Amino acid sequence: MNNKHLMDYSSSLTERTYKIAGDLELHVHVTSNPYNIPLDALFAMAARINKKRSFLFVSKVLGKHIPVNPYTSLLSGTTLALLLQQALQGKDSEEKVRQAVEGLVHPEKAETAYKAIMSERLPLKQPIAFIGFAETATAIGHAVYEAFGQGSHYLHTTREVIEESPSILQFEEEHSHATAHYGYSDDPAILALPEILVLVDDEITTGRTSLNIIRDLQGKFPKKIYYVLALLDWRTEEDIVQFAQLEKELHITIHVISLIRGQTKVVGSSESLSLQAPSPLPEERTELLQICYVNRLFSHAPYAGNRPYLQHSGRFGLTPSNTEQLDHSITQTAELLKRKRTGSKTLCVGTGEFMYIPMRIAAEMGTGVSYQSTTRSPIHVIEQGDYAVKYGHAFPSPEDEQVVHFFYNIPYGMYQDLFLFMEREASPSSMEPILRILQAKGLHALHIVFFSPQTVDWKETEIWNLGNPDE
């Protein structure tokens, strides 16, 4: 594309060395940056607790490990959609590109940019199906899909095993800490009918995840053309050859599009880093604990009994006919929760794969709202310099106590309110570990928002008394 109308950000260097921690260093060589976005606007660095891969690009736009303006995160998906539109139609909207880049680089401009771009959805010349990868790309995949108009479908993969629902795809993410992915839908047509299939991920490391899902999909819903969208693409030349070999084997074309493309070289290791114990939690407790159910504002899938999943989260597939209903539900919920805010600085926290709907709600809850999500990623927590993950806590997932979740970068006293979004109601005993941690964060009010029907009388539980000592 022609970049003459874009701002010249001098920090978008082609060579960078990141001294992450200890003797761990990462050398980055950028080979493509079509929108001239500075690297520092997109990510910082941390060390992973993972023998397969020692480092982590900690995104500043995803809303996962670092709290962000929710419009920034939504805009990251919209920016990928603009790249895809350029590839599909051979031209781009320079004004929309300029707005998107400015919104990503300057968070205070993100809301204006996002609303301006979304005021007129991007056109499609042919039907397209979008697939977002769990867990980190469920929200940006949804945001890419929402940027386009009629003719598109969306599904995000999941690590959840839902035995009652038919699975229409399954594949492995080889380098991940949780490798199995599933795709559920009662209507295989959402993947069978579109002519083009677009896979959306936050980052491509080797590309094997994309190759694995393409191989699975080609056996079930064969296509001629695939697109892979990602914020970052760090494949080696050998990895790129693997894509060419699969194209030849399956007689398909795979286009890979990213905001940043380059190569990395690791020096040192994270294995020499000692695990830092979390700082002791303060004795004082949150002044107010509120439990809120918003299930009546949303449709639910006919699975999981009294604690069902949401129908339109993306886990079971979406078509444009669902958009208006979901938008209405999100706006109603945001208006309800906005009235519950008690301060000027609020953090909204999604849980695991449940990212997009909480992110959209957070975006409509007023000024001073930041957003992030819990994660399965184990990361070294180090309070020093420009290291990306300075605070962190582990806890058993309330929805599956065999799975360890983490949240990062929530320091004491930063926020007056925290809203924790749970797609499904969890038992009081399973909620206790995360609530004990959050209630020691110096909050005025902690709000737990459930999206499935109420089955628990919380005033009869010990958890209620943890945050409401006068009750």
Short mmCIF file of C-alpha atoms in Angstrom, two decimals:
data_model
loop_
_atom_site.label_atom_id
_atom_site.label_comp_id
_atom_site.label_asym_id
_atom_site.label_seq_id
_atom_site.Cartn_x
_atom_site.Cartn_y
_atom_site.Cartn_z
CA MET A 1 0.00 0.00 0.00
CA ASN A 2 0.98 3.64 -0.38
CA ASN A 3 2.17 4.86 3.03
CA LYS A 4 2.72 8.51 2.13
CA HIS A 5 -0.44 9.54 4.00
CA LEU A 6 0.53 7.73 7.20
CA MET A 7 2.46 9.25 10.04
CA ASP A 8 6.19 8.54 10.09
CA TYR A 9 6.77 6.97 13.49
CA SER A 10 10.53 7.03 14.03
CA SER A 11 10.40 4.27 16.64
CA SER A 12 9.31 1.65 14.09
CA LEU A 13 12.88 0.35 13.81
CA THR A 14 13.88 -2.67 11.75
CA GLU A 15 16.42 -3.99 14.28
CA ARG A 16 15.80 -4.25 18.02
CA THR A 17 17.40 -6.14 20.88
CA TYR A 18 15.26 -6.78 23.94
CA LYS A 19 17.09 -7.62 27.16
CA ILE A 20 14.19 -9.42 28.77
CA ALA A 21 15.47 -10.80 32.08
CA GLY A 22 18.62 -12.47 33.37
CA ASP A 23 20.63 -13.62 30.36
CA LEU A 24 17.53 -13.91 28.17
CA GLU A 25 17.65 -11.64 25.13
CA LEU A 26 15.61 -11.48 21.93
CA HIS A 27 16.90 -9.99 18.70
CA VAL A 28 14.12 -8.81 16.37
CA HIS A 29 14.55 -8.06 12.68
CA VAL A 30 11.43 -6.48 11.13
CA THR A 31 11.01 -7.19 7.40
CA SER A 32 7.52 -5.76 6.90
CA ASN A 33 5.56 -3.02 8.66
CA PRO A 34 3.01 -1.82 6.07
CA TYR A 35 1.35 0.76 8.33
CA ASN A 36 4.61 2.00 9.93
CA ILE A 37 3.40 1.18 13.43
CA PRO A 38 6.06 1.52 16.15
CA LEU A 39 6.85 -1.76 17.85
CA ASP A 40 6.55 -0.15 21.27
CA ALA A 41 2.89 0.62 20.54
CA LEU A 42 2.15 -3.06 19.95
CA PHE A 43 4.11 -5.06 22.52
CA ALA A 44 6.58 -5.31 25.37
CA MET A 45 8.57 -8.38 26.44
CA ALA A 46 8.40 -10.97 29.22
CA ALA A 47 9.78 -14.43 29.98
CA ARG A 48 7.50 -17.43 29.69
CA ILE A 49 7.49 -20.37 32.08
CA ASN A 50 7.57 -22.79 29.17
CA LYS A 51 10.42 -25.03 28.05
CA LYS A 52 9.23 -24.95 24.43
CA ARG A 53 9.44 -21.16 24.18
CA SER A 54 11.23 -18.91 26.64
CA PHE A 55 9.83 -15.48 25.75
CA LEU A 56 6.50 -13.77 25.23
CA PHE A 57 5.46 -10.77 23.17
CA VAL A 58 3.14 -9.12 25.69
CA SER A 59 0.60 -7.30 23.57
CA LYS A 60 -0.29 -3.70 24.40
CA VAL A 61 -3.43 -3.88 22.26
CA LEU A 62 -5.04 -7.26 22.92
CA GLY A 63 -6.32 -6.62 26.42
CA LYS A 64 -4.92 -9.86 27.82
CA HIS A 65 -1.86 -9.45 30.05
CA ILE A 66 -1.82 -5.64 30.10
CA PRO A 67 -4.89 -3.48 30.81
CA VAL A 68 -5.81 -1.37 27.76
CA ASN A 69 -8.39 1.06 26.52
CA PRO A 70 -11.07 -1.39 25.27
CA TYR A 71 -11.40 0.60 22.06
CA THR A 72 -7.69 0.03 21.41
CA SER A 73 -8.21 -3.71 21.50
CA LEU A 74 -11.28 -3.55 19.26
CA LEU A 75 -9.34 -1.32 16.88
CA SER A 76 -6.52 -3.86 16.58
CA GLY A 77 -8.98 -6.28 15.00
CA THR A 78 -10.44 -3.54 12.81
CA THR A 79 -6.94 -2.68 11.56
CA LEU A 80 -6.39 -6.29 10.52
CA ALA A 81 -9.73 -6.13 8.72
CA LEU A 82 -8.48 -3.12 6.74
CA LEU A 83 -5.38 -5.09 5.73
CA LEU A 84 -7.60 -7.96 4.59
CA GLN A 85 -9.84 -5.61 2.61
CA GLN A 86 -6.79 -4.29 0.80
CA ALA A 87 -5.71 -7.84 -0.07
CA LEU A 88 -9.18 -8.85 -1.26
CA GLN A 89 -9.93 -5.76 -3.32
CA GLY A 90 -6.51 -4.45 -4.26
CA LYS A 91 -7.09 -1.07 -2.67
CA ASP A 92 -7.53 0.43 0.77
CA SER A 93 -9.33 3.33 2.38
CA GLU A 94 -6.43 5.64 3.22
CA GLU A 95 -8.50 7.74 5.61
CA LYS A 96 -9.65 4.69 7.57
CA VAL A 97 -6.10 3.37 7.68
CA ARG A 98 -4.83 6.69 8.99
CA GLN A 99 -7.51 6.74 11.70
CA ALA A 100 -6.81 3.12 12.69
CA VAL A 101 -3.06 3.64 13.04
CA GLU A 102 -3.46 6.84 15.03
CA GLY A 103 -5.95 5.09 17.31
CA LEU A 104 -3.56 2.20 17.96
CA VAL A 105 -0.59 4.45 18.65
CA HIS A 106 -2.55 7.01 20.70
CA PRO A 107 -5.12 5.28 22.98
CA GLU A 108 -6.95 8.56 23.61
CA LYS A 109 -7.89 8.57 19.90
CA ALA A 110 -8.97 4.91 19.77
CA GLU A 111 -12.68 5.45 20.47
CA THR A 112 -13.11 8.12 17.81
CA ALA A 113 -11.19 6.06 15.26
CA TYR A 114 -13.07 2.84 15.98
CA LYS A 115 -16.51 4.45 15.79
CA ALA A 116 -15.66 6.29 12.58
CA ILE A 117 -14.45 3.12 10.86
CA MET A 118 -17.35 1.01 12.12
CA SER A 119 -19.96 3.57 11.05
CA GLU A 120 -19.81 1.99 7.60
CA ARG A 121 -18.96 -1.70 7.50
CA LEU A 122 -16.37 -2.88 4.99
CA PRO A 123 -17.92 -4.43 1.86
CA LEU A 124 -17.49 -8.04 0.82
CA LYS A 125 -17.56 -9.32 -2.75
CA GLN A 126 -17.85 -12.96 -1.73
CA PRO A 127 -18.90 -14.91 1.40
CA ILE A 128 -16.15 -15.31 4.00
CA ALA A 129 -15.89 -17.37 7.19
CA PHE A 130 -13.66 -16.07 9.99
CA ILE A 131 -12.15 -18.31 12.68
CA GLY A 132 -10.53 -16.78 15.79
CA PHE A 133 -8.02 -18.87 17.73
CA ALA A 134 -8.56 -19.49 21.45
CA GLU A 135 -7.82 -18.18 23.77
CA THR A 136 -6.04 -14.97 23.00
CA ALA A 137 -7.51 -14.20 19.57
CA THR A 138 -11.19 -14.85 20.31
CA ALA A 139 -11.82 -11.11 20.67
CA ILE A 140 -9.74 -9.74 17.79
CA GLY A 141 -11.16 -12.46 15.54
CA HIS A 142 -14.63 -11.29 16.48
CA ALA A 143 -13.59 -7.67 15.89
CA VAL A 144 -12.29 -8.52 12.40
CA TYR A 145 -15.58 -10.25 11.58
CA GLU A 146 -17.66 -7.32 12.89
CA ALA A 147 -15.77 -4.88 10.66
CA PHE A 148 -17.31 -6.48 7.56
CA GLY A 149 -20.88 -6.36 6.35
CA GLN A 150 -23.27 -9.00 5.11
CA GLY A 151 -21.96 -12.33 3.86
CA SER A 152 -19.55 -13.21 6.66
CA HIS A 153 -19.67 -15.86 9.37
CA TYR A 154 -17.61 -16.22 12.56
CA LEU A 155 -16.55 -19.04 14.84
CA HIS A 156 -13.88 -19.07 17.51
CA THR A 157 -12.09 -22.21 18.59
CA THR A 158 -12.21 -23.29 22.21
CA ARG A 159 -10.27 -25.42 24.66
CA GLU A 160 -13.59 -26.31 26.34
CA VAL A 161 -14.86 -29.85 25.89
CA ILE A 162 -18.63 -29.57 25.37
CA GLU A 163 -19.86 -33.10 24.93
CA GLU A 164 -23.46 -32.11 24.18
CA SER A 165 -22.50 -29.99 21.17
CA PRO A 166 -21.40 -31.35 17.78
CA SER A 167 -17.74 -30.63 17.01
CA ILE A 168 -17.06 -29.49 13.46
CA LEU A 169 -13.28 -29.15 13.74
CA GLN A 170 -10.41 -30.25 15.97
CA PHE A 171 -6.68 -29.55 15.77
CA GLU A 172 -3.55 -29.12 17.89
CA GLU A 173 -1.53 -26.02 18.83
CA GLU A 174 1.83 -27.67 19.27
CA HIS A 175 3.86 -25.03 21.15
CA SER A 176 1.05 -24.05 23.52
CA HIS A 177 0.56 -24.86 27.19
CA ALA A 178 -2.96 -26.13 26.26
CA THR A 179 -2.78 -27.77 22.87
CA ALA A 180 -6.21 -29.12 21.86
CA HIS A 181 -8.66 -26.85 20.04
CA TYR A 182 -12.29 -27.60 19.19
CA GLY A 183 -14.94 -25.87 17.10
CA TYR A 184 -18.63 -26.29 17.85
CA SER A 185 -21.71 -25.46 15.82
CA ASP A 186 -25.12 -26.91 15.07
CA ASP A 187 -24.79 -25.52 11.55
CA PRO A 188 -21.73 -26.70 9.59
CA ALA A 189 -22.86 -24.38 6.78
CA ILE A 190 -21.11 -21.49 8.50
CA LEU A 191 -17.83 -23.07 7.37
CA ALA A 192 -19.07 -25.05 4.37
CA LEU A 193 -20.75 -22.28 2.35
CA PRO A 194 -18.23 -19.39 2.30
CA GLU A 195 -15.76 -19.42 -0.56
CA ILE A 196 -12.85 -18.05 1.50
CA LEU A 197 -11.78 -18.94 5.02
CA VAL A 198 -9.86 -16.45 7.18
CA LEU A 199 -7.97 -17.56 10.27
CA VAL A 200 -7.26 -14.89 12.89
CA ASP A 201 -4.50 -15.16 15.51
CA ASP A 202 -2.72 -12.62 17.66
CA GLU A 203 0.72 -13.94 16.72
CA ILE A 204 2.22 -16.46 14.32
CA THR A 205 5.33 -18.07 15.75
CA THR A 206 5.96 -21.10 13.55
CA GLY A 207 2.60 -21.21 11.78
CA ARG A 208 2.01 -24.85 12.69
CA THR A 209 -1.30 -24.01 14.38
CA SER A 210 -2.59 -22.51 11.13
CA LEU A 211 -1.28 -25.46 9.09
CA ASN A 212 -2.93 -27.94 11.45
CA ILE A 213 -6.34 -26.28 11.27
CA ILE A 214 -6.13 -25.85 7.49
CA ARG A 215 -5.37 -29.53 7.09
CA ASP A 216 -8.34 -30.43 9.31
CA LEU A 217 -10.67 -27.99 7.56
CA GLN A 218 -9.64 -29.02 4.07
CA GLY A 219 -10.74 -32.58 4.83
CA LYS A 220 -14.20 -31.37 5.96
CA PHE A 221 -14.92 -28.03 4.24
CA PRO A 222 -12.51 -27.80 1.31
CA LYS A 223 -11.56 -24.33 0.04
CA LYS A 224 -9.27 -22.99 -2.63
CA ILE A 225 -8.17 -19.90 -0.74
CA TYR A 226 -7.20 -19.33 2.90
CA TYR A 227 -6.07 -16.14 4.59
CA VAL A 228 -4.20 -16.04 7.89
CA LEU A 229 -4.37 -12.72 9.77
CA ALA A 230 -2.16 -11.88 12.74
CA LEU A 231 -0.84 -8.84 14.54
CA LEU A 232 2.68 -10.32 14.52
CA ASP A 233 4.30 -12.87 12.18
CA TRP A 234 7.67 -14.28 13.27
CA ARG A 235 7.98 -17.31 10.98
CA THR A 236 11.42 -18.39 9.82
CA GLU A 237 12.22 -19.15 6.19
CA GLU A 238 11.86 -22.85 7.02
CA ASP A 239 8.42 -22.20 8.47
CA ILE A 240 7.36 -20.33 5.33
CA VAL A 241 8.49 -23.31 3.24
CA GLN A 242 6.08 -25.48 5.26
CA PHE A 243 3.23 -23.24 4.09
CA ALA A 244 4.32 -23.60 0.47
CA GLN A 245 4.51 -27.37 0.82
CA LEU A 246 0.98 -27.57 2.24
CA GLU A 247 -0.30 -25.35 -0.59
CA LYS A 248 1.20 -27.74 -3.11
CA GLU A 249 -0.03 -30.84 -1.28
CA LEU A 250 -3.65 -29.66 -0.92
CA HIS A 251 -3.81 -27.58 -4.14
CA ILE A 252 -4.75 -24.43 -2.22
CA THR A 253 -3.49 -20.87 -1.79
CA ILE A 254 -2.61 -19.49 1.67
CA HIS A 255 -2.13 -15.73 2.09
CA VAL A 256 -0.55 -14.57 5.36
CA ILE A 257 -1.19 -10.95 6.40
CA SER A 258 0.14 -9.19 9.49
CA LEU A 259 0.79 -5.75 10.95
CA ILE A 260 4.41 -6.71 11.67
CA ARG A 261 6.47 -9.40 10.00
CA GLY A 262 10.00 -10.32 10.92
CA GLN A 263 12.33 -12.87 12.42
CA THR A 264 13.66 -13.44 15.90
CA LYS A 265 16.77 -14.89 17.48
CA VAL A 266 16.88 -15.97 21.11
CA VAL A 267 19.99 -15.66 23.26
CA GLY A 268 20.01 -17.18 26.73
CA SER A 269 17.15 -18.92 28.47
CA SER A 270 14.34 -18.32 30.93
CA GLU A 271 15.13 -21.55 32.76
CA SER A 272 17.76 -19.77 34.85
CA LEU A 273 15.13 -17.37 36.22
CA SER A 274 13.78 -18.20 39.65
CA LEU A 275 10.04 -18.18 40.20
CA GLN A 276 9.12 -15.05 42.12
CA ALA A 277 6.56 -15.59 44.83
CA PRO A 278 3.63 -13.15 44.69
CA SER A 279 3.77 -10.29 47.15
CA PRO A 280 1.79 -10.89 50.37
CA LEU A 281 -1.78 -9.72 50.06
CA PRO A 282 -2.82 -6.80 52.29
CA GLU A 283 -5.16 -7.60 55.18
CA GLU A 284 -7.73 -4.93 54.25
CA ARG A 285 -10.69 -5.96 52.15
CA THR A 286 -12.83 -4.48 49.42
CA GLU A 287 -15.45 -2.15 50.83
CA LEU A 288 -18.25 -3.62 48.72
CA LEU A 289 -18.83 -6.92 46.93
CA GLN A 290 -21.69 -7.03 44.43
CA ILE A 291 -23.00 -10.05 42.54
CA CYS A 292 -24.84 -9.16 39.34
CA TYR A 293 -26.68 -11.44 36.91
CA VAL A 294 -27.30 -10.21 33.36
CA ASN A 295 -28.53 -13.50 31.90
CA ARG A 296 -31.95 -12.09 30.97
CA LEU A 297 -30.30 -9.76 28.48
CA PHE A 298 -28.66 -12.56 26.46
CA SER A 299 -29.55 -15.76 24.59
CA HIS A 300 -28.04 -19.03 25.79
CA ALA A 301 -26.91 -22.22 24.10
CA PRO A 302 -28.81 -25.40 25.02
CA TYR A 303 -25.75 -26.92 26.71
CA ALA A 304 -24.36 -27.26 30.23
CA GLY A 305 -27.70 -27.41 32.05
CA ASN A 306 -28.33 -24.70 34.65
CA ARG A 307 -25.05 -22.94 33.83
CA PRO A 308 -25.25 -22.58 30.04
CA TYR A 309 -22.84 -20.92 27.65
CA LEU A 310 -23.88 -17.81 25.72
CA GLN A 311 -25.30 -18.52 22.27
CA HIS A 312 -23.67 -15.56 20.52
CA SER A 313 -20.20 -15.37 22.04
CA GLY A 314 -18.69 -16.84 18.86
CA ARG A 315 -18.08 -20.27 20.35
CA PHE A 316 -21.08 -21.74 18.49
CA GLY A 317 -20.85 -19.66 15.33
CA LEU A 318 -22.27 -16.28 14.31
CA THR A 319 -23.95 -14.82 11.25
CA PRO A 320 -24.82 -11.14 10.56
CA SER A 321 -28.40 -11.83 11.65
CA ASN A 322 -27.09 -12.18 15.23
CA THR A 323 -25.28 -8.83 15.26
CA GLU A 324 -28.16 -6.49 16.04
CA GLN A 325 -29.40 -8.64 18.92
CA LEU A 326 -25.89 -8.95 20.41
CA ASP A 327 -25.24 -5.21 20.06
CA HIS A 328 -28.49 -4.46 21.89
CA SER A 329 -27.65 -6.87 24.72
CA ILE A 330 -24.17 -5.38 25.10
CA THR A 331 -25.48 -1.80 25.26
CA GLN A 332 -28.16 -2.69 27.82
CA THR A 333 -25.59 -4.45 30.01
CA ALA A 334 -23.12 -1.57 29.75
CA GLU A 335 -25.81 0.93 30.79
CA LEU A 336 -26.70 -1.23 33.79
CA LEU A 337 -23.10 -1.69 34.94
CA LYS A 338 -22.12 1.91 34.29
CA ARG A 339 -24.60 2.95 36.97
CA LYS A 340 -22.85 0.66 39.44
CA ARG A 341 -19.46 2.39 39.10
CA THR A 342 -18.31 4.17 42.25
CA GLY A 343 -15.10 5.82 41.03
CA SER A 344 -13.34 7.36 38.05
CA LYS A 345 -10.91 4.47 37.41
CA THR A 346 -12.48 1.10 36.59
CA LEU A 347 -11.00 -2.20 35.41
CA CYS A 348 -13.14 -4.71 33.53
CA VAL A 349 -11.74 -8.26 33.49
CA GLY A 350 -12.83 -10.96 31.06
CA THR A 351 -12.12 -14.60 31.83
CA GLY A 352 -10.18 -16.92 29.54
CA GLU A 353 -11.83 -17.16 26.13
CA PHE A 354 -14.70 -14.92 27.23
CA MET A 355 -13.16 -11.71 25.95
CA TYR A 356 -15.12 -9.99 23.18
CA ILE A 357 -18.46 -9.40 24.89
CA PRO A 358 -16.82 -8.11 28.13
CA MET A 359 -14.54 -5.91 26.01
CA ARG A 360 -17.48 -4.41 24.14
CA ILE A 361 -19.35 -3.83 27.41
CA ALA A 362 -16.28 -2.16 28.94
CA ALA A 363 -16.02 0.14 25.92
CA GLU A 364 -19.54 1.45 26.57
CA MET A 365 -19.20 1.94 30.34
CA GLY A 366 -17.81 5.46 30.16
CA THR A 367 -14.44 7.16 30.50
CA GLY A 368 -11.70 5.88 32.78
CA VAL A 369 -12.38 2.21 31.98
CA SER A 370 -9.56 -0.24 31.20
CA TYR A 371 -9.94 -3.82 30.04
CA GLN A 372 -7.99 -7.06 30.26
CA SER A 373 -8.60 -10.79 30.67
CA THR A 374 -7.37 -13.73 32.69
CA THR A 375 -5.15 -16.18 30.85
CA ARG A 376 -3.75 -19.70 30.94
CA SER A 377 -0.24 -18.43 30.15
CA PRO A 378 2.33 -18.89 32.95
CA ILE A 379 4.74 -15.94 32.89
CA HIS A 380 7.67 -14.92 35.08
CA VAL A 381 6.63 -11.96 37.23
CA ILE A 382 9.51 -9.51 37.76
CA GLU A 383 9.20 -6.05 39.31
CA GLN A 384 11.92 -4.22 37.44
CA GLY A 385 12.47 -1.62 34.72
CA ASP A 386 10.42 -1.93 31.56
CA TYR A 387 9.71 -5.63 32.06
CA ALA A 388 6.13 -6.19 30.89
CA VAL A 389 4.69 -8.31 33.72
CA LYS A 390 5.36 -6.84 37.14
CA TYR A 391 2.44 -8.29 39.11
CA GLY A 392 0.68 -11.61 38.85
CA HIS A 393 -1.38 -14.23 40.64
CA ALA A 394 -2.34 -17.82 39.87
CA PHE A 395 -5.69 -19.35 40.79
CA PRO A 396 -7.76 -22.40 39.82
CA SER A 397 -10.25 -21.53 37.11
CA PRO A 398 -13.72 -21.19 38.68
CA GLU A 399 -15.20 -23.05 35.69
CA ASP A 400 -12.66 -25.90 35.78
CA GLU A 401 -10.61 -26.16 38.95
CA GLN A 402 -8.14 -28.51 37.22
CA VAL A 403 -7.03 -25.61 34.99
CA VAL A 404 -4.74 -22.91 36.40
CA HIS A 405 -5.51 -19.36 35.31
CA PHE A 406 -3.54 -16.17 35.88
CA PHE A 407 -4.14 -12.46 35.87
CA TYR A 408 -1.34 -9.95 35.54
CA ASN A 409 -0.51 -6.30 36.06
CA ILE A 410 -3.20 -5.33 38.56
CA PRO A 411 -1.26 -3.38 41.22
CA TYR A 412 -2.69 -2.45 44.59
CA GLY A 413 -4.77 0.74 44.69
CA MET A 414 -4.84 1.36 40.93
CA TYR A 415 -8.62 1.11 40.50
CA GLN A 416 -11.71 2.05 42.48
CA ASP A 417 -13.94 -0.52 40.78
CA LEU A 418 -13.28 -3.92 39.25
CA PHE A 419 -15.87 -5.82 37.22
CA LEU A 420 -15.11 -9.53 36.76
CA PHE A 421 -17.08 -11.03 33.85
CA MET A 422 -17.97 -14.72 34.04
CA GLU A 423 -19.79 -16.34 31.12
CA ARG A 424 -21.15 -19.05 33.41
CA GLU A 425 -22.03 -18.97 37.08
CA ALA A 426 -19.48 -20.80 39.23
CA SER A 427 -19.83 -22.35 42.66
CA PRO A 428 -18.92 -20.25 45.72
CA SER A 429 -16.06 -22.57 46.65
CA SER A 430 -14.51 -22.32 43.17
CA MET A 431 -14.83 -18.51 43.20
CA GLU A 432 -13.15 -18.09 46.56
CA PRO A 433 -9.47 -18.17 45.41
CA ILE A 434 -9.80 -15.42 42.81
CA LEU A 435 -12.09 -13.31 45.00
CA ARG A 436 -9.66 -13.41 47.93
CA ILE A 437 -6.93 -12.08 45.62
CA LEU A 438 -9.04 -9.36 44.03
CA GLN A 439 -10.51 -8.19 47.33
CA ALA A 440 -6.98 -7.38 48.50
CA LYS A 441 -6.31 -4.99 45.59
CA GLY A 442 -7.47 -1.82 47.35
CA LEU A 443 -10.79 -1.58 45.52
CA HIS A 444 -13.81 0.39 46.65
CA ALA A 445 -16.09 -2.13 44.98
CA LEU A 446 -15.71 -5.55 43.37
CA HIS A 447 -18.50 -6.56 41.00
CA ILE A 448 -18.93 -10.16 39.84
CA VAL A 449 -21.02 -10.29 36.65
CA PHE A 450 -22.53 -13.64 35.67
CA PHE A 451 -24.12 -14.21 32.26
CA SER A 452 -25.94 -17.46 33.12
CA PRO A 453 -28.99 -17.82 35.42
CA GLN A 454 -28.64 -17.61 39.18
CA THR A 455 -28.60 -20.85 41.15
CA VAL A 456 -26.71 -19.65 44.24
CA ASP A 457 -27.89 -17.50 47.14
CA TRP A 458 -24.64 -15.63 47.68
CA LYS A 459 -25.78 -14.03 50.93
CA GLU A 460 -25.77 -17.49 52.45
CA THR A 461 -22.11 -18.08 51.55
CA GLU A 462 -18.83 -17.18 53.25
CA ILE A 463 -17.77 -15.28 50.12
CA TRP A 464 -20.44 -12.67 50.71
CA ASN A 465 -19.05 -11.94 54.15
CA LEU A 466 -15.53 -11.61 52.75
CA GLY A 467 -16.49 -8.37 51.04
CA ASN A 468 -19.41 -7.23 53.16
CA PRO A 469 -18.27 -7.48 56.80
CA ASP A 470 -21.27 -5.57 58.07
CA GLU A 471 -23.82 -7.89 56.50
#
